[in-house]
PDB file of C-alpha atoms in Angstrom:
ATOM      1  CA  MET A  17       6.301  13.919  -1.565  1.00 69.00           C
ATOM      2  CA  GLU A  18       8.063  13.964   1.777  1.00 62.00           C
ATOM      3  CA  GLU A  19       7.507  12.478   5.221  1.00 61.00           C
ATOM      4  CA  GLU A  20       7.628  15.009   8.027  1.00 55.00           C
ATOM      5  CA  GLU A  21      10.426  13.961  10.377  1.00 51.00           C
ATOM      6  CA  GLU A  22      13.072  16.219  11.945  1.00 48.00           C
ATOM      7  CA  GLU A  23      14.039  16.868   8.336  1.00 51.00           C
ATOM      8  CA  GLY A  24      11.986  16.117   5.247  1.00 58.00           C
ATOM      9  CA  VAL A  25      12.498  12.624   3.806  1.00 71.00           C
ATOM     10  CA  TRP A  26      11.613  11.991   0.171  1.00 79.00           C
ATOM     11  CA  VAL A  27       9.111   9.136  -0.132  1.00 88.00           C
ATOM     12  CA  GLY A  28       7.725   9.344  -3.648  1.00 93.00           C
ATOM     13  CA  TYR A  29       6.337  11.416  -6.472  1.00 95.00           C
ATOM     14  CA  ILE A  30       3.208  12.073  -8.544  1.00 97.00           C
ATOM     15  CA  ALA A  31       3.319  12.039 -12.351  1.00 96.00           C
ATOM     16  CA  VAL A  32       0.704  12.907 -14.982  1.00 96.00           C
ATOM     17  CA  MET A  33       0.472  11.391 -18.462  1.00 95.00           C
ATOM     18  CA  GLU A  34       1.026  14.136 -21.053  1.00 93.00           C
ATOM     19  CA  ASP A  35       1.737  12.106 -24.216  1.00 94.00           C
ATOM     20  CA  GLU A  36      -1.381  12.649 -26.330  1.00 92.00           C
ATOM     21  CA  GLU A  37      -0.777   9.497 -28.385  1.00 94.00           C
ATOM     22  CA  GLU A  38      -0.540   7.401 -25.216  1.00 93.00           C
ATOM     23  CA  ILE A  39      -3.657   9.047 -23.826  1.00 92.00           C
ATOM     24  CA  ARG A  40      -5.553   8.096 -26.990  1.00 92.00           C
ATOM     25  CA  ARG A  41      -4.172   4.549 -26.844  1.00 92.00           C
ATOM     26  CA  MET A  42      -5.279   4.061 -23.221  1.00 89.00           C
ATOM     27  CA  GLY A  43      -8.489   6.004 -23.645  1.00 90.00           C
ATOM     28  CA  ARG A  44      -7.738   8.113 -20.592  1.00 91.00           C
ATOM     29  CA  ARG A  45      -5.128  10.284 -18.890  1.00 94.00           C
ATOM     30  CA  ASP A  46      -3.445   8.463 -16.001  1.00 95.00           C
ATOM     31  CA  VAL A  47      -2.200  10.079 -12.788  1.00 96.00           C
ATOM     32  CA  VAL A  48       0.470   7.903 -11.150  1.00 97.00           C
ATOM     33  CA  VAL A  49       1.425   8.052  -7.464  1.00 98.00           C
ATOM     34  CA  VAL A  50       4.699   6.237  -6.715  1.00 97.00           C
ATOM     35  CA  TRP A  51       5.934   5.345  -3.201  1.00 96.00           C
ATOM     36  CA  ARG A  52       9.450   4.134  -2.392  1.00 90.00           C
ATOM     37  CA  GLY A  53      10.398   1.349   0.041  1.00 84.00           C
ATOM     38  CA  THR A  54      11.917   1.545   3.524  1.00 75.00           C
ATOM     39  CA  GLN A  55      15.096   3.578   3.991  1.00 70.00           C
ATOM     40  CA  THR A  56      15.244   5.207   7.436  1.00 61.00           C
ATOM     41  CA  THR A  57      15.488   3.727  10.939  1.00 55.00           C
ATOM     42  CA  GLU A  58      12.294   5.496  12.000  1.00 61.00           C
ATOM     43  CA  GLU A  59      10.433   3.835   9.156  1.00 57.00           C
ATOM     44  CA  TRP A  60      11.653   0.378  10.218  1.00 56.00           C
ATOM     45  CA  LEU A  61      10.560   1.023  13.813  1.00 53.00           C
ATOM     46  CA  LYS A  62       7.088   2.187  12.785  1.00 57.00           C
ATOM     47  CA  GLU A  63       6.645  -0.718  10.362  1.00 57.00           C
ATOM     48  CA  ILE A  64       7.099  -3.318  13.101  1.00 57.00           C
ATOM     49  CA  ASP A  65       4.559  -1.633  15.409  1.00 59.00           C
ATOM     50  CA  GLY A  66       1.838  -4.178  14.546  1.00 63.00           C
ATOM     51  CA  SER A  67      -1.003  -2.361  16.349  1.00 76.00           C
ATOM     52  CA  ILE A  68      -4.170  -1.964  14.308  1.00 80.00           C
ATOM     53  CA  ILE A  69      -6.023   1.361  14.443  1.00 74.00           C
ATOM     54  CA  GLU A  70      -9.136   2.900  12.918  1.00 77.00           C
ATOM     55  CA  PRO A  71      -8.550   6.209  11.060  1.00 74.00           C
ATOM     56  CA  ASP A  72     -11.350   8.692  11.705  1.00 59.00           C
ATOM     57  CA  HIS A  73     -12.108  10.395   8.387  1.00 53.00           C
ATOM     58  CA  ASP A  74     -15.046  12.349   9.798  1.00 41.00           C
ATOM     59  CA  LYS A  75     -12.752  14.184  12.204  1.00 40.00           C
ATOM     60  CA  VAL A  76      -9.562  14.307  10.172  1.00 40.00           C
ATOM     61  CA  GLY A  77     -10.810  15.447   6.777  1.00 38.00           C
ATOM     62  CA  ALA A  78      -8.273  16.129   4.059  1.00 35.00           C
ATOM     63  CA  LEU A  79      -5.997  18.384   6.144  1.00 32.00           C
ATOM     64  CA  VAL A  80      -4.519  16.927   9.302  1.00 35.00           C
ATOM     65  CA  SER A  81      -3.798  19.007  12.382  1.00 34.00           C
ATOM     66  CA  GLY A  82      -3.425  15.884  14.476  1.00 37.00           C
ATOM     67  CA  LEU A  83      -4.148  12.174  14.300  1.00 39.00           C
ATOM     68  CA  HIS A  84      -7.547  10.953  15.433  1.00 42.00           C
ATOM     69  CA  PHE A  85      -7.698   7.199  15.776  1.00 44.00           C
ATOM     70  CA  HIS A  86      -8.312   4.472  18.286  1.00 46.00           C
ATOM     71  CA  VAL A  87      -6.984   0.966  18.585  1.00 47.00           C
ATOM     72  CA  THR A  88      -9.554  -1.468  17.248  1.00 46.00           C
ATOM     73  CA  ASP A  89     -10.110  -5.199  17.526  1.00 46.00           C
ATOM     74  CA  LEU A  90     -13.681  -5.228  16.214  1.00 48.00           C
ATOM     75  CA  ASP A  91     -14.452  -7.031  12.951  1.00 53.00           C
ATOM     76  CA  GLY A  92     -16.794  -4.249  11.815  1.00 70.00           C
ATOM     77  CA  ASP A  93     -14.261  -1.430  12.271  1.00 83.00           C
ATOM     78  CA  VAL A  94     -11.874  -0.590   9.447  1.00 88.00           C
ATOM     79  CA  GLY A  95      -8.407  -1.234  10.847  1.00 90.00           C
ATOM     80  CA  ILE A  96      -5.037  -0.153   9.415  1.00 91.00           C
ATOM     81  CA  GLU A  97      -1.585  -0.956  10.788  1.00 89.00           C
ATOM     82  CA  ARG A  98      -0.678   2.015  12.991  1.00 87.00           C
ATOM     83  CA  GLY A  99       2.898   2.398  11.749  1.00 86.00           C
ATOM     84  CA  PHE A 100       1.835   2.677   8.108  1.00 90.00           C
ATOM     85  CA  TRP A 101      -0.905   5.202   8.873  1.00 91.00           C
ATOM     86  CA  THR A 102       1.448   7.259  11.080  1.00 87.00           C
ATOM     87  CA  LEU A 103       4.140   7.409   8.390  1.00 88.00           C
ATOM     88  CA  TYR A 104       1.491   8.506   5.911  1.00 92.00           C
ATOM     89  CA  ALA A 105      -0.496  11.004   7.971  1.00 90.00           C
ATOM     90  CA  SER A 106       1.671  12.502  10.744  1.00 84.00           C
ATOM     91  CA  GLY A 107       2.515  16.202  10.810  1.00 82.00           C
ATOM     92  CA  GLN A 108       1.210  19.485   9.417  1.00 83.00           C
ATOM     93  CA  ASN A 109       2.887  18.910   6.034  1.00 87.00           C
ATOM     94  CA  SER A 110       2.531  15.133   5.978  1.00 91.00           C
ATOM     95  CA  ALA A 111       2.775  12.943   2.908  1.00 93.00           C
ATOM     96  CA  ARG A 112      -0.996  12.638   3.246  1.00 94.00           C
ATOM     97  CA  VAL A 113      -1.527  16.390   2.963  1.00 94.00           C
ATOM     98  CA  GLN A 114       0.774  16.564  -0.064  1.00 95.00           C
ATOM     99  CA  VAL A 115      -0.903  13.646  -1.851  1.00 96.00           C
ATOM    100  CA  THR A 116      -4.492  14.687  -1.177  1.00 96.00           C
ATOM    101  CA  ASP A 117      -3.831  18.318  -2.119  1.00 96.00           C
ATOM    102  CA  GLU A 118      -2.179  17.323  -5.398  1.00 96.00           C
ATOM    103  CA  ILE A 119      -4.819  14.729  -6.322  1.00 96.00           C
ATOM    104  CA  ARG A 120      -7.528  17.309  -5.663  1.00 95.00           C
ATOM    105  CA  ARG A 121      -5.717  19.813  -7.903  1.00 95.00           C
ATOM    106  CA  LEU A 122      -5.085  17.348 -10.727  1.00 94.00           C
ATOM    107  CA  VAL A 123      -8.678  16.112 -10.745  1.00 94.00           C
ATOM    108  CA  SER A 124      -9.890  19.717 -10.972  1.00 92.00           C
ATOM    109  CA  VAL A 125      -7.478  20.427 -13.859  1.00 91.00           C
ATOM    110  CA  TYR A 126      -7.840  17.214 -15.904  1.00 89.00           C
ATOM    111  CA  GLY A 127     -11.056  15.536 -14.804  1.00 79.00           C
ATOM    112  CA  GLY A 128     -14.181  15.599 -16.964  1.00 63.00           C
ATOM    113  CA  GLY A 129     -15.271  18.090 -19.577  1.00 51.00           C
ATOM    114  CA  GLN A 130     -13.166  18.438 -22.715  1.00 48.00           C
ATOM    115  CA  GLN A 131     -10.156  16.813 -21.066  1.00 50.00           C
ATOM    116  CA  GLY A 132     -11.450  13.255 -21.418  1.00 61.00           C
ATOM    117  CA  GLU A 133     -11.374  10.391 -18.915  1.00 88.00           C
ATOM    118  CA  LEU A 134      -9.009  10.339 -15.929  1.00 93.00           C
ATOM    119  CA  SER A 135      -7.655   7.407 -13.891  1.00 95.00           C
ATOM    120  CA  ILE A 136      -5.381   7.133 -10.854  1.00 97.00           C
ATOM    121  CA  THR A 137      -2.741   4.408 -10.484  1.00 98.00           C
ATOM    122  CA  ILE A 138      -0.852   4.040  -7.184  1.00 98.00           C
ATOM    123  CA  THR A 139       2.217   1.827  -6.854  1.00 98.00           C
ATOM    124  CA  GLY A 140       5.155   1.038  -4.586  1.00 97.00           C
ATOM    125  CA  HIS A 141       7.553  -1.622  -3.293  1.00 95.00           C
ATOM    126  CA  SER A 142       7.555  -3.012   0.274  1.00 93.00           C
ATOM    127  CA  LEU A 143       6.733  -0.073   2.580  1.00 92.00           C
ATOM    128  CA  GLY A 144       5.769   1.754  -0.609  1.00 95.00           C
ATOM    129  CA  ALA A 145       3.269  -1.005  -1.385  1.00 96.00           C
ATOM    130  CA  ALA A 146       1.681  -0.500   2.039  1.00 94.00           C
ATOM    131  CA  LEU A 147       1.555   3.276   1.570  1.00 95.00           C
ATOM    132  CA  ALA A 148       0.020   2.734  -1.873  1.00 97.00           C
ATOM    133  CA  LEU A 149      -2.903   0.868  -0.279  1.00 97.00           C
ATOM    134  CA  VAL A 150      -3.260   3.371   2.554  1.00 96.00           C
ATOM    135  CA  SER A 151      -3.263   6.363   0.190  1.00 97.00           C
ATOM    136  CA  ALA A 152      -5.686   4.659  -2.232  1.00 97.00           C
ATOM    137  CA  TYR A 153      -8.075   3.996   0.653  1.00 96.00           C
ATOM    138  CA  ASP A 154      -7.718   7.573   1.878  1.00 96.00           C
ATOM    139  CA  VAL A 155      -8.171   9.277  -1.501  1.00 96.00           C
ATOM    140  CA  ALA A 156     -11.212   7.121  -2.297  1.00 96.00           C
ATOM    141  CA  SER A 157     -12.740   7.539   1.182  1.00 95.00           C
ATOM    142  CA  LEU A 158     -12.453  11.318   0.917  1.00 94.00           C
ATOM    143  CA  GLY A 159     -13.954  11.229  -2.582  1.00 94.00           C
ATOM    144  CA  LEU A 160     -11.028  13.158  -4.052  1.00 94.00           C
ATOM    145  CA  ASN A 161     -10.914  10.964  -7.155  1.00 92.00           C
ATOM    146  CA  SER A 162     -14.375  12.140  -8.220  1.00 89.00           C
ATOM    147  CA  SER A 163     -15.362   9.555 -10.850  1.00 88.00           C
ATOM    148  CA  ALA A 164     -11.765   8.569 -11.707  1.00 93.00           C
ATOM    149  CA  PRO A 165     -11.134   4.836 -11.089  1.00 95.00           C
ATOM    150  CA  ILE A 166      -8.290   4.000  -8.680  1.00 97.00           C
ATOM    151  CA  SER A 167      -5.973   1.021  -9.180  1.00 97.00           C
ATOM    152  CA  VAL A 168      -3.114  -0.179  -6.973  1.00 98.00           C
ATOM    153  CA  ILE A 169      -0.222  -2.239  -8.364  1.00 98.00           C
ATOM    154  CA  SER A 170       1.997  -3.235  -5.454  1.00 97.00           C
ATOM    155  CA  PHE A 171       5.288  -5.131  -5.245  1.00 96.00           C
ATOM    156  CA  ALA A 172       6.449  -7.206  -2.233  1.00 93.00           C
ATOM    157  CA  GLY A 173       3.867  -5.565   0.008  1.00 93.00           C
ATOM    158  CA  PRO A 174       2.936  -6.546   3.575  1.00 92.00           C
ATOM    159  CA  ARG A 175      -0.619  -6.847   4.861  1.00 92.00           C
ATOM    160  CA  VAL A 176      -2.033  -3.437   5.723  1.00 92.00           C
ATOM    161  CA  GLY A 177      -5.501  -3.818   7.249  1.00 92.00           C
ATOM    162  CA  ASN A 178      -8.199  -6.102   8.589  1.00 91.00           C
ATOM    163  CA  ALA A 179     -11.158  -7.789   6.877  1.00 91.00           C
ATOM    164  CA  ALA A 180     -13.307  -4.639   7.194  1.00 92.00           C
ATOM    165  CA  PHE A 181     -10.555  -2.639   5.440  1.00 94.00           C
ATOM    166  CA  LYS A 182     -10.573  -5.189   2.627  1.00 94.00           C
ATOM    167  CA  ARG A 183     -14.373  -5.099   2.287  1.00 94.00           C
ATOM    168  CA  ARG A 184     -14.523  -1.307   2.235  1.00 94.00           C
ATOM    169  CA  LEU A 185     -11.656  -0.988  -0.256  1.00 95.00           C
ATOM    170  CA  HIS A 186     -13.151  -3.544  -2.673  1.00 94.00           C
ATOM    171  CA  ASP A 187     -16.906  -3.402  -2.215  1.00 94.00           C
ATOM    172  CA  GLU A 188     -17.600   0.215  -1.263  1.00 94.00           C
ATOM    173  CA  LEU A 189     -14.708   2.218  -2.724  1.00 96.00           C
ATOM    174  CA  ASN A 190     -14.205  -0.034  -5.796  1.00 96.00           C
ATOM    175  CA  VAL A 191     -10.404   0.185  -5.649  1.00 97.00           C
ATOM    176  CA  HIS A 192      -8.757  -2.502  -7.813  1.00 97.00           C
ATOM    177  CA  VAL A 193      -5.570  -4.078  -6.425  1.00 98.00           C
ATOM    178  CA  LEU A 194      -2.931  -6.300  -8.051  1.00 98.00           C
ATOM    179  CA  ARG A 195      -0.219  -7.622  -5.710  1.00 97.00           C
ATOM    180  CA  VAL A 196       3.007  -8.830  -7.289  1.00 96.00           C
ATOM    181  CA  VAL A 197       4.791 -11.097  -4.788  1.00 94.00           C
ATOM    182  CA  ASN A 198       7.747 -13.450  -4.644  1.00 92.00           C
ATOM    183  CA  SER A 199       6.376 -16.637  -3.078  1.00 88.00           C
ATOM    184  CA  ARG A 200       9.595 -16.989  -1.026  1.00 87.00           C
ATOM    185  CA  ASP A 201       9.486 -13.451   0.362  1.00 88.00           C
ATOM    186  CA  ILE A 202       8.598 -13.128   4.071  1.00 84.00           C
ATOM    187  CA  VAL A 203       7.437  -9.490   3.936  1.00 86.00           C
ATOM    188  CA  PRO A 204       4.090 -10.258   2.188  1.00 89.00           C
ATOM    189  CA  LYS A 205       3.399 -12.740   5.011  1.00 85.00           C
ATOM    190  CA  VAL A 206       3.284 -10.044   7.720  1.00 79.00           C
ATOM    191  CA  PRO A 207       1.555  -8.921   9.766  1.00 79.00           C
ATOM    192  CA  GLY A 208      -0.925 -11.777   9.922  1.00 60.00           C
ATOM    193  CA  SER A 209      -1.879 -15.129  11.374  1.00 47.00           C
ATOM    194  CA  LEU A 210      -2.073 -18.766  10.430  1.00 39.00           C
ATOM    195  CA  VAL A 211      -5.802 -18.198   9.959  1.00 40.00           C
ATOM    196  CA  SER A 212      -4.918 -15.911   7.050  1.00 46.00           C
ATOM    197  CA  LEU A 213      -3.572 -18.928   5.192  1.00 45.00           C
ATOM    198  CA  MET A 214      -7.148 -20.120   4.819  1.00 41.00           C
ATOM    199  CA  ASP A 215      -8.029 -16.977   2.824  1.00 46.00           C
ATOM    200  CA  ASP A 216      -8.578 -17.595  -0.899  1.00 41.00           C
ATOM    201  CA  GLU A 217      -6.190 -14.736  -1.615  1.00 46.00           C
ATOM    202  CA  ALA A 218      -3.523 -15.700   0.904  1.00 48.00           C
ATOM    203  CA  ASP A 219       0.013 -16.234  -0.344  1.00 49.00           C
ATOM    204  CA  GLU A 220       0.987 -19.699  -1.474  1.00 50.00           C
ATOM    205  CA  PRO A 221       3.155 -21.486   1.102  1.00 46.00           C
ATOM    206  CA  VAL A 222       6.634 -22.639   0.165  1.00 47.00           C
ATOM    207  CA  ASP A 223       6.907 -26.375   0.697  1.00 50.00           C
ATOM    208  CA  ASP A 224      10.515 -26.695   1.939  1.00 52.00           C
ATOM    209  CA  PRO A 225      11.168 -27.051   5.713  1.00 48.00           C
ATOM    210  CA  THR A 226      13.650 -24.182   6.022  1.00 57.00           C
ATOM    211  CA  LEU A 227      14.290 -21.203   8.237  1.00 54.00           C
ATOM    212  CA  TYR A 228      11.868 -19.385   5.919  1.00 48.00           C
ATOM    213  CA  ASN A 229       8.944 -21.531   7.054  1.00 55.00           C
ATOM    214  CA  VAL A 230       9.851 -21.170  10.727  1.00 55.00           C
ATOM    215  CA  LEU A 231       9.921 -17.374  10.428  1.00 51.00           C
ATOM    216  CA  HIS A 232       6.740 -17.464   8.334  1.00 48.00           C
ATOM    217  CA  THR A 233       4.848 -19.329  11.078  1.00 50.00           C
ATOM    218  CA  LEU A 234       6.102 -17.075  13.890  1.00 51.00           C
ATOM    219  CA  LEU A 235       5.289 -13.885  12.019  1.00 47.00           C
ATOM    220  CA  HIS A 236       1.789 -15.094  11.137  1.00 47.00           C
ATOM    221  CA  ALA A 237       1.065 -15.911  14.777  1.00 45.00           C
ATOM    222  CA  ALA A 238       1.885 -12.386  15.955  1.00 46.00           C
ATOM    223  CA  HIS A 239      -1.076 -10.389  14.555  1.00 49.00           C
ATOM    224  CA  PRO A 240      -4.216 -12.390  13.717  1.00 53.00           C
ATOM    225  CA  ALA A 241      -6.386  -9.520  12.424  1.00 79.00           C
ATOM    226  CA  TYR A 242      -4.600  -8.728   9.160  1.00 87.00           C
ATOM    227  CA  VAL A 243      -5.624  -9.940   5.698  1.00 91.00           C
ATOM    228  CA  HIS A 244      -4.410  -9.216   2.168  1.00 93.00           C
ATOM    229  CA  VAL A 245      -6.486  -7.331  -0.390  1.00 94.00           C
ATOM    230  CA  GLY A 246      -6.550  -7.688  -4.153  1.00 95.00           C
ATOM    231  CA  ILE A 247      -5.470 -10.331  -6.634  1.00 96.00           C
ATOM    232  CA  ALA A 248      -2.021 -11.866  -6.164  1.00 96.00           C
ATOM    233  CA  LEU A 249       0.428 -12.521  -8.998  1.00 96.00           C
ATOM    234  CA  HIS A 250       2.876 -15.072  -7.579  1.00 93.00           C
ATOM    235  CA  LEU A 251       6.458 -15.273  -8.794  1.00 90.00           C
ATOM    236  CA  ASP A 252       9.356 -17.433  -7.579  1.00 90.00           C
ATOM    237  CA  ASN A 253      12.901 -16.096  -7.841  1.00 87.00           C
ATOM    238  CA  THR A 254      14.345 -19.635  -7.870  1.00 88.00           C
ATOM    239  CA  HIS A 255      12.617 -20.331 -11.198  1.00 89.00           C
ATOM    240  CA  SER A 256      14.321 -17.484 -13.048  1.00 87.00           C
ATOM    241  CA  PRO A 257      17.409 -18.274 -15.172  1.00 88.00           C
ATOM    242  CA  PHE A 258      18.503 -14.646 -14.709  1.00 88.00           C
ATOM    243  CA  LEU A 259      18.609 -14.547 -10.886  1.00 82.00           C
ATOM    244  CA  LYS A 260      20.947 -16.200  -8.414  1.00 79.00           C
ATOM    245  CA  ASN A 261      19.332 -18.653  -6.009  1.00 81.00           C
ATOM    246  CA  SER A 262      20.246 -16.519  -2.997  1.00 82.00           C
ATOM    247  CA  LEU A 263      19.465 -17.545   0.594  1.00 77.00           C
ATOM    248  CA  ASN A 264      19.633 -13.906   1.694  1.00 83.00           C
ATOM    249  CA  LEU A 265      16.136 -12.811   2.805  1.00 83.00           C
ATOM    250  CA  ALA A 266      16.837  -9.233   1.648  1.00 83.00           C
ATOM    251  CA  ASP A 267      17.712 -10.501  -1.834  1.00 85.00           C
ATOM    252  CA  VAL A 268      14.495 -12.493  -1.979  1.00 87.00           C
ATOM    253  CA  HIS A 269      12.507  -9.420  -0.941  1.00 86.00           C
ATOM    254  CA  ASN A 270      14.228  -7.010  -3.320  1.00 85.00           C
TER     255      ASN A 270
END
């Protein structure tokens, strides 16, 4: 998969389980969509946009000739961070077009009939974690998965959408999400607000009065609409005997 910039930028790949023994063990054939983290300057700039928009699936459909969205601040509207959606959906040959076309093809080839059960697992780190959620929402909203269940396993992911996005992803689209996070990592704390700390699924605060907590508070105050989705698996890099206790925020994130 590639993003459409001035030149194509590789952002991930799609794999299909072919090992018959593994298929029997799992009871299904898994399609895996993998997104990488941030690499280019344009990606960094779009990530820090912070504006929340509502994708219009009725107008956009599976093939995108242009983006149709509006900025939203209403609780009932599904809102997604504009930078993440733009990276995913911009351009005639966007990552979105590539993913949706391939998922549609794979479901038609492997889904149902004599082929057995099919599932879709989407994963990624950092920006890739955000794109995993966005693409899972998109594929499920468009009904491309047919009856195949969709799961997201994300690593060090930021918040992606508002409360309506969370409700639709969980309650209507039945997408299952597991977030693996380092409790000392700032990236899973953004964008968001101090109100988000009251959420049952909000990240656990770190109890030392350091630069981390100052940045955490400032970043939460910037965008109050965002909430996390899914179940969080909290880790702490300082508790591992195999990792250095680095103060570098990039080390903590990676």
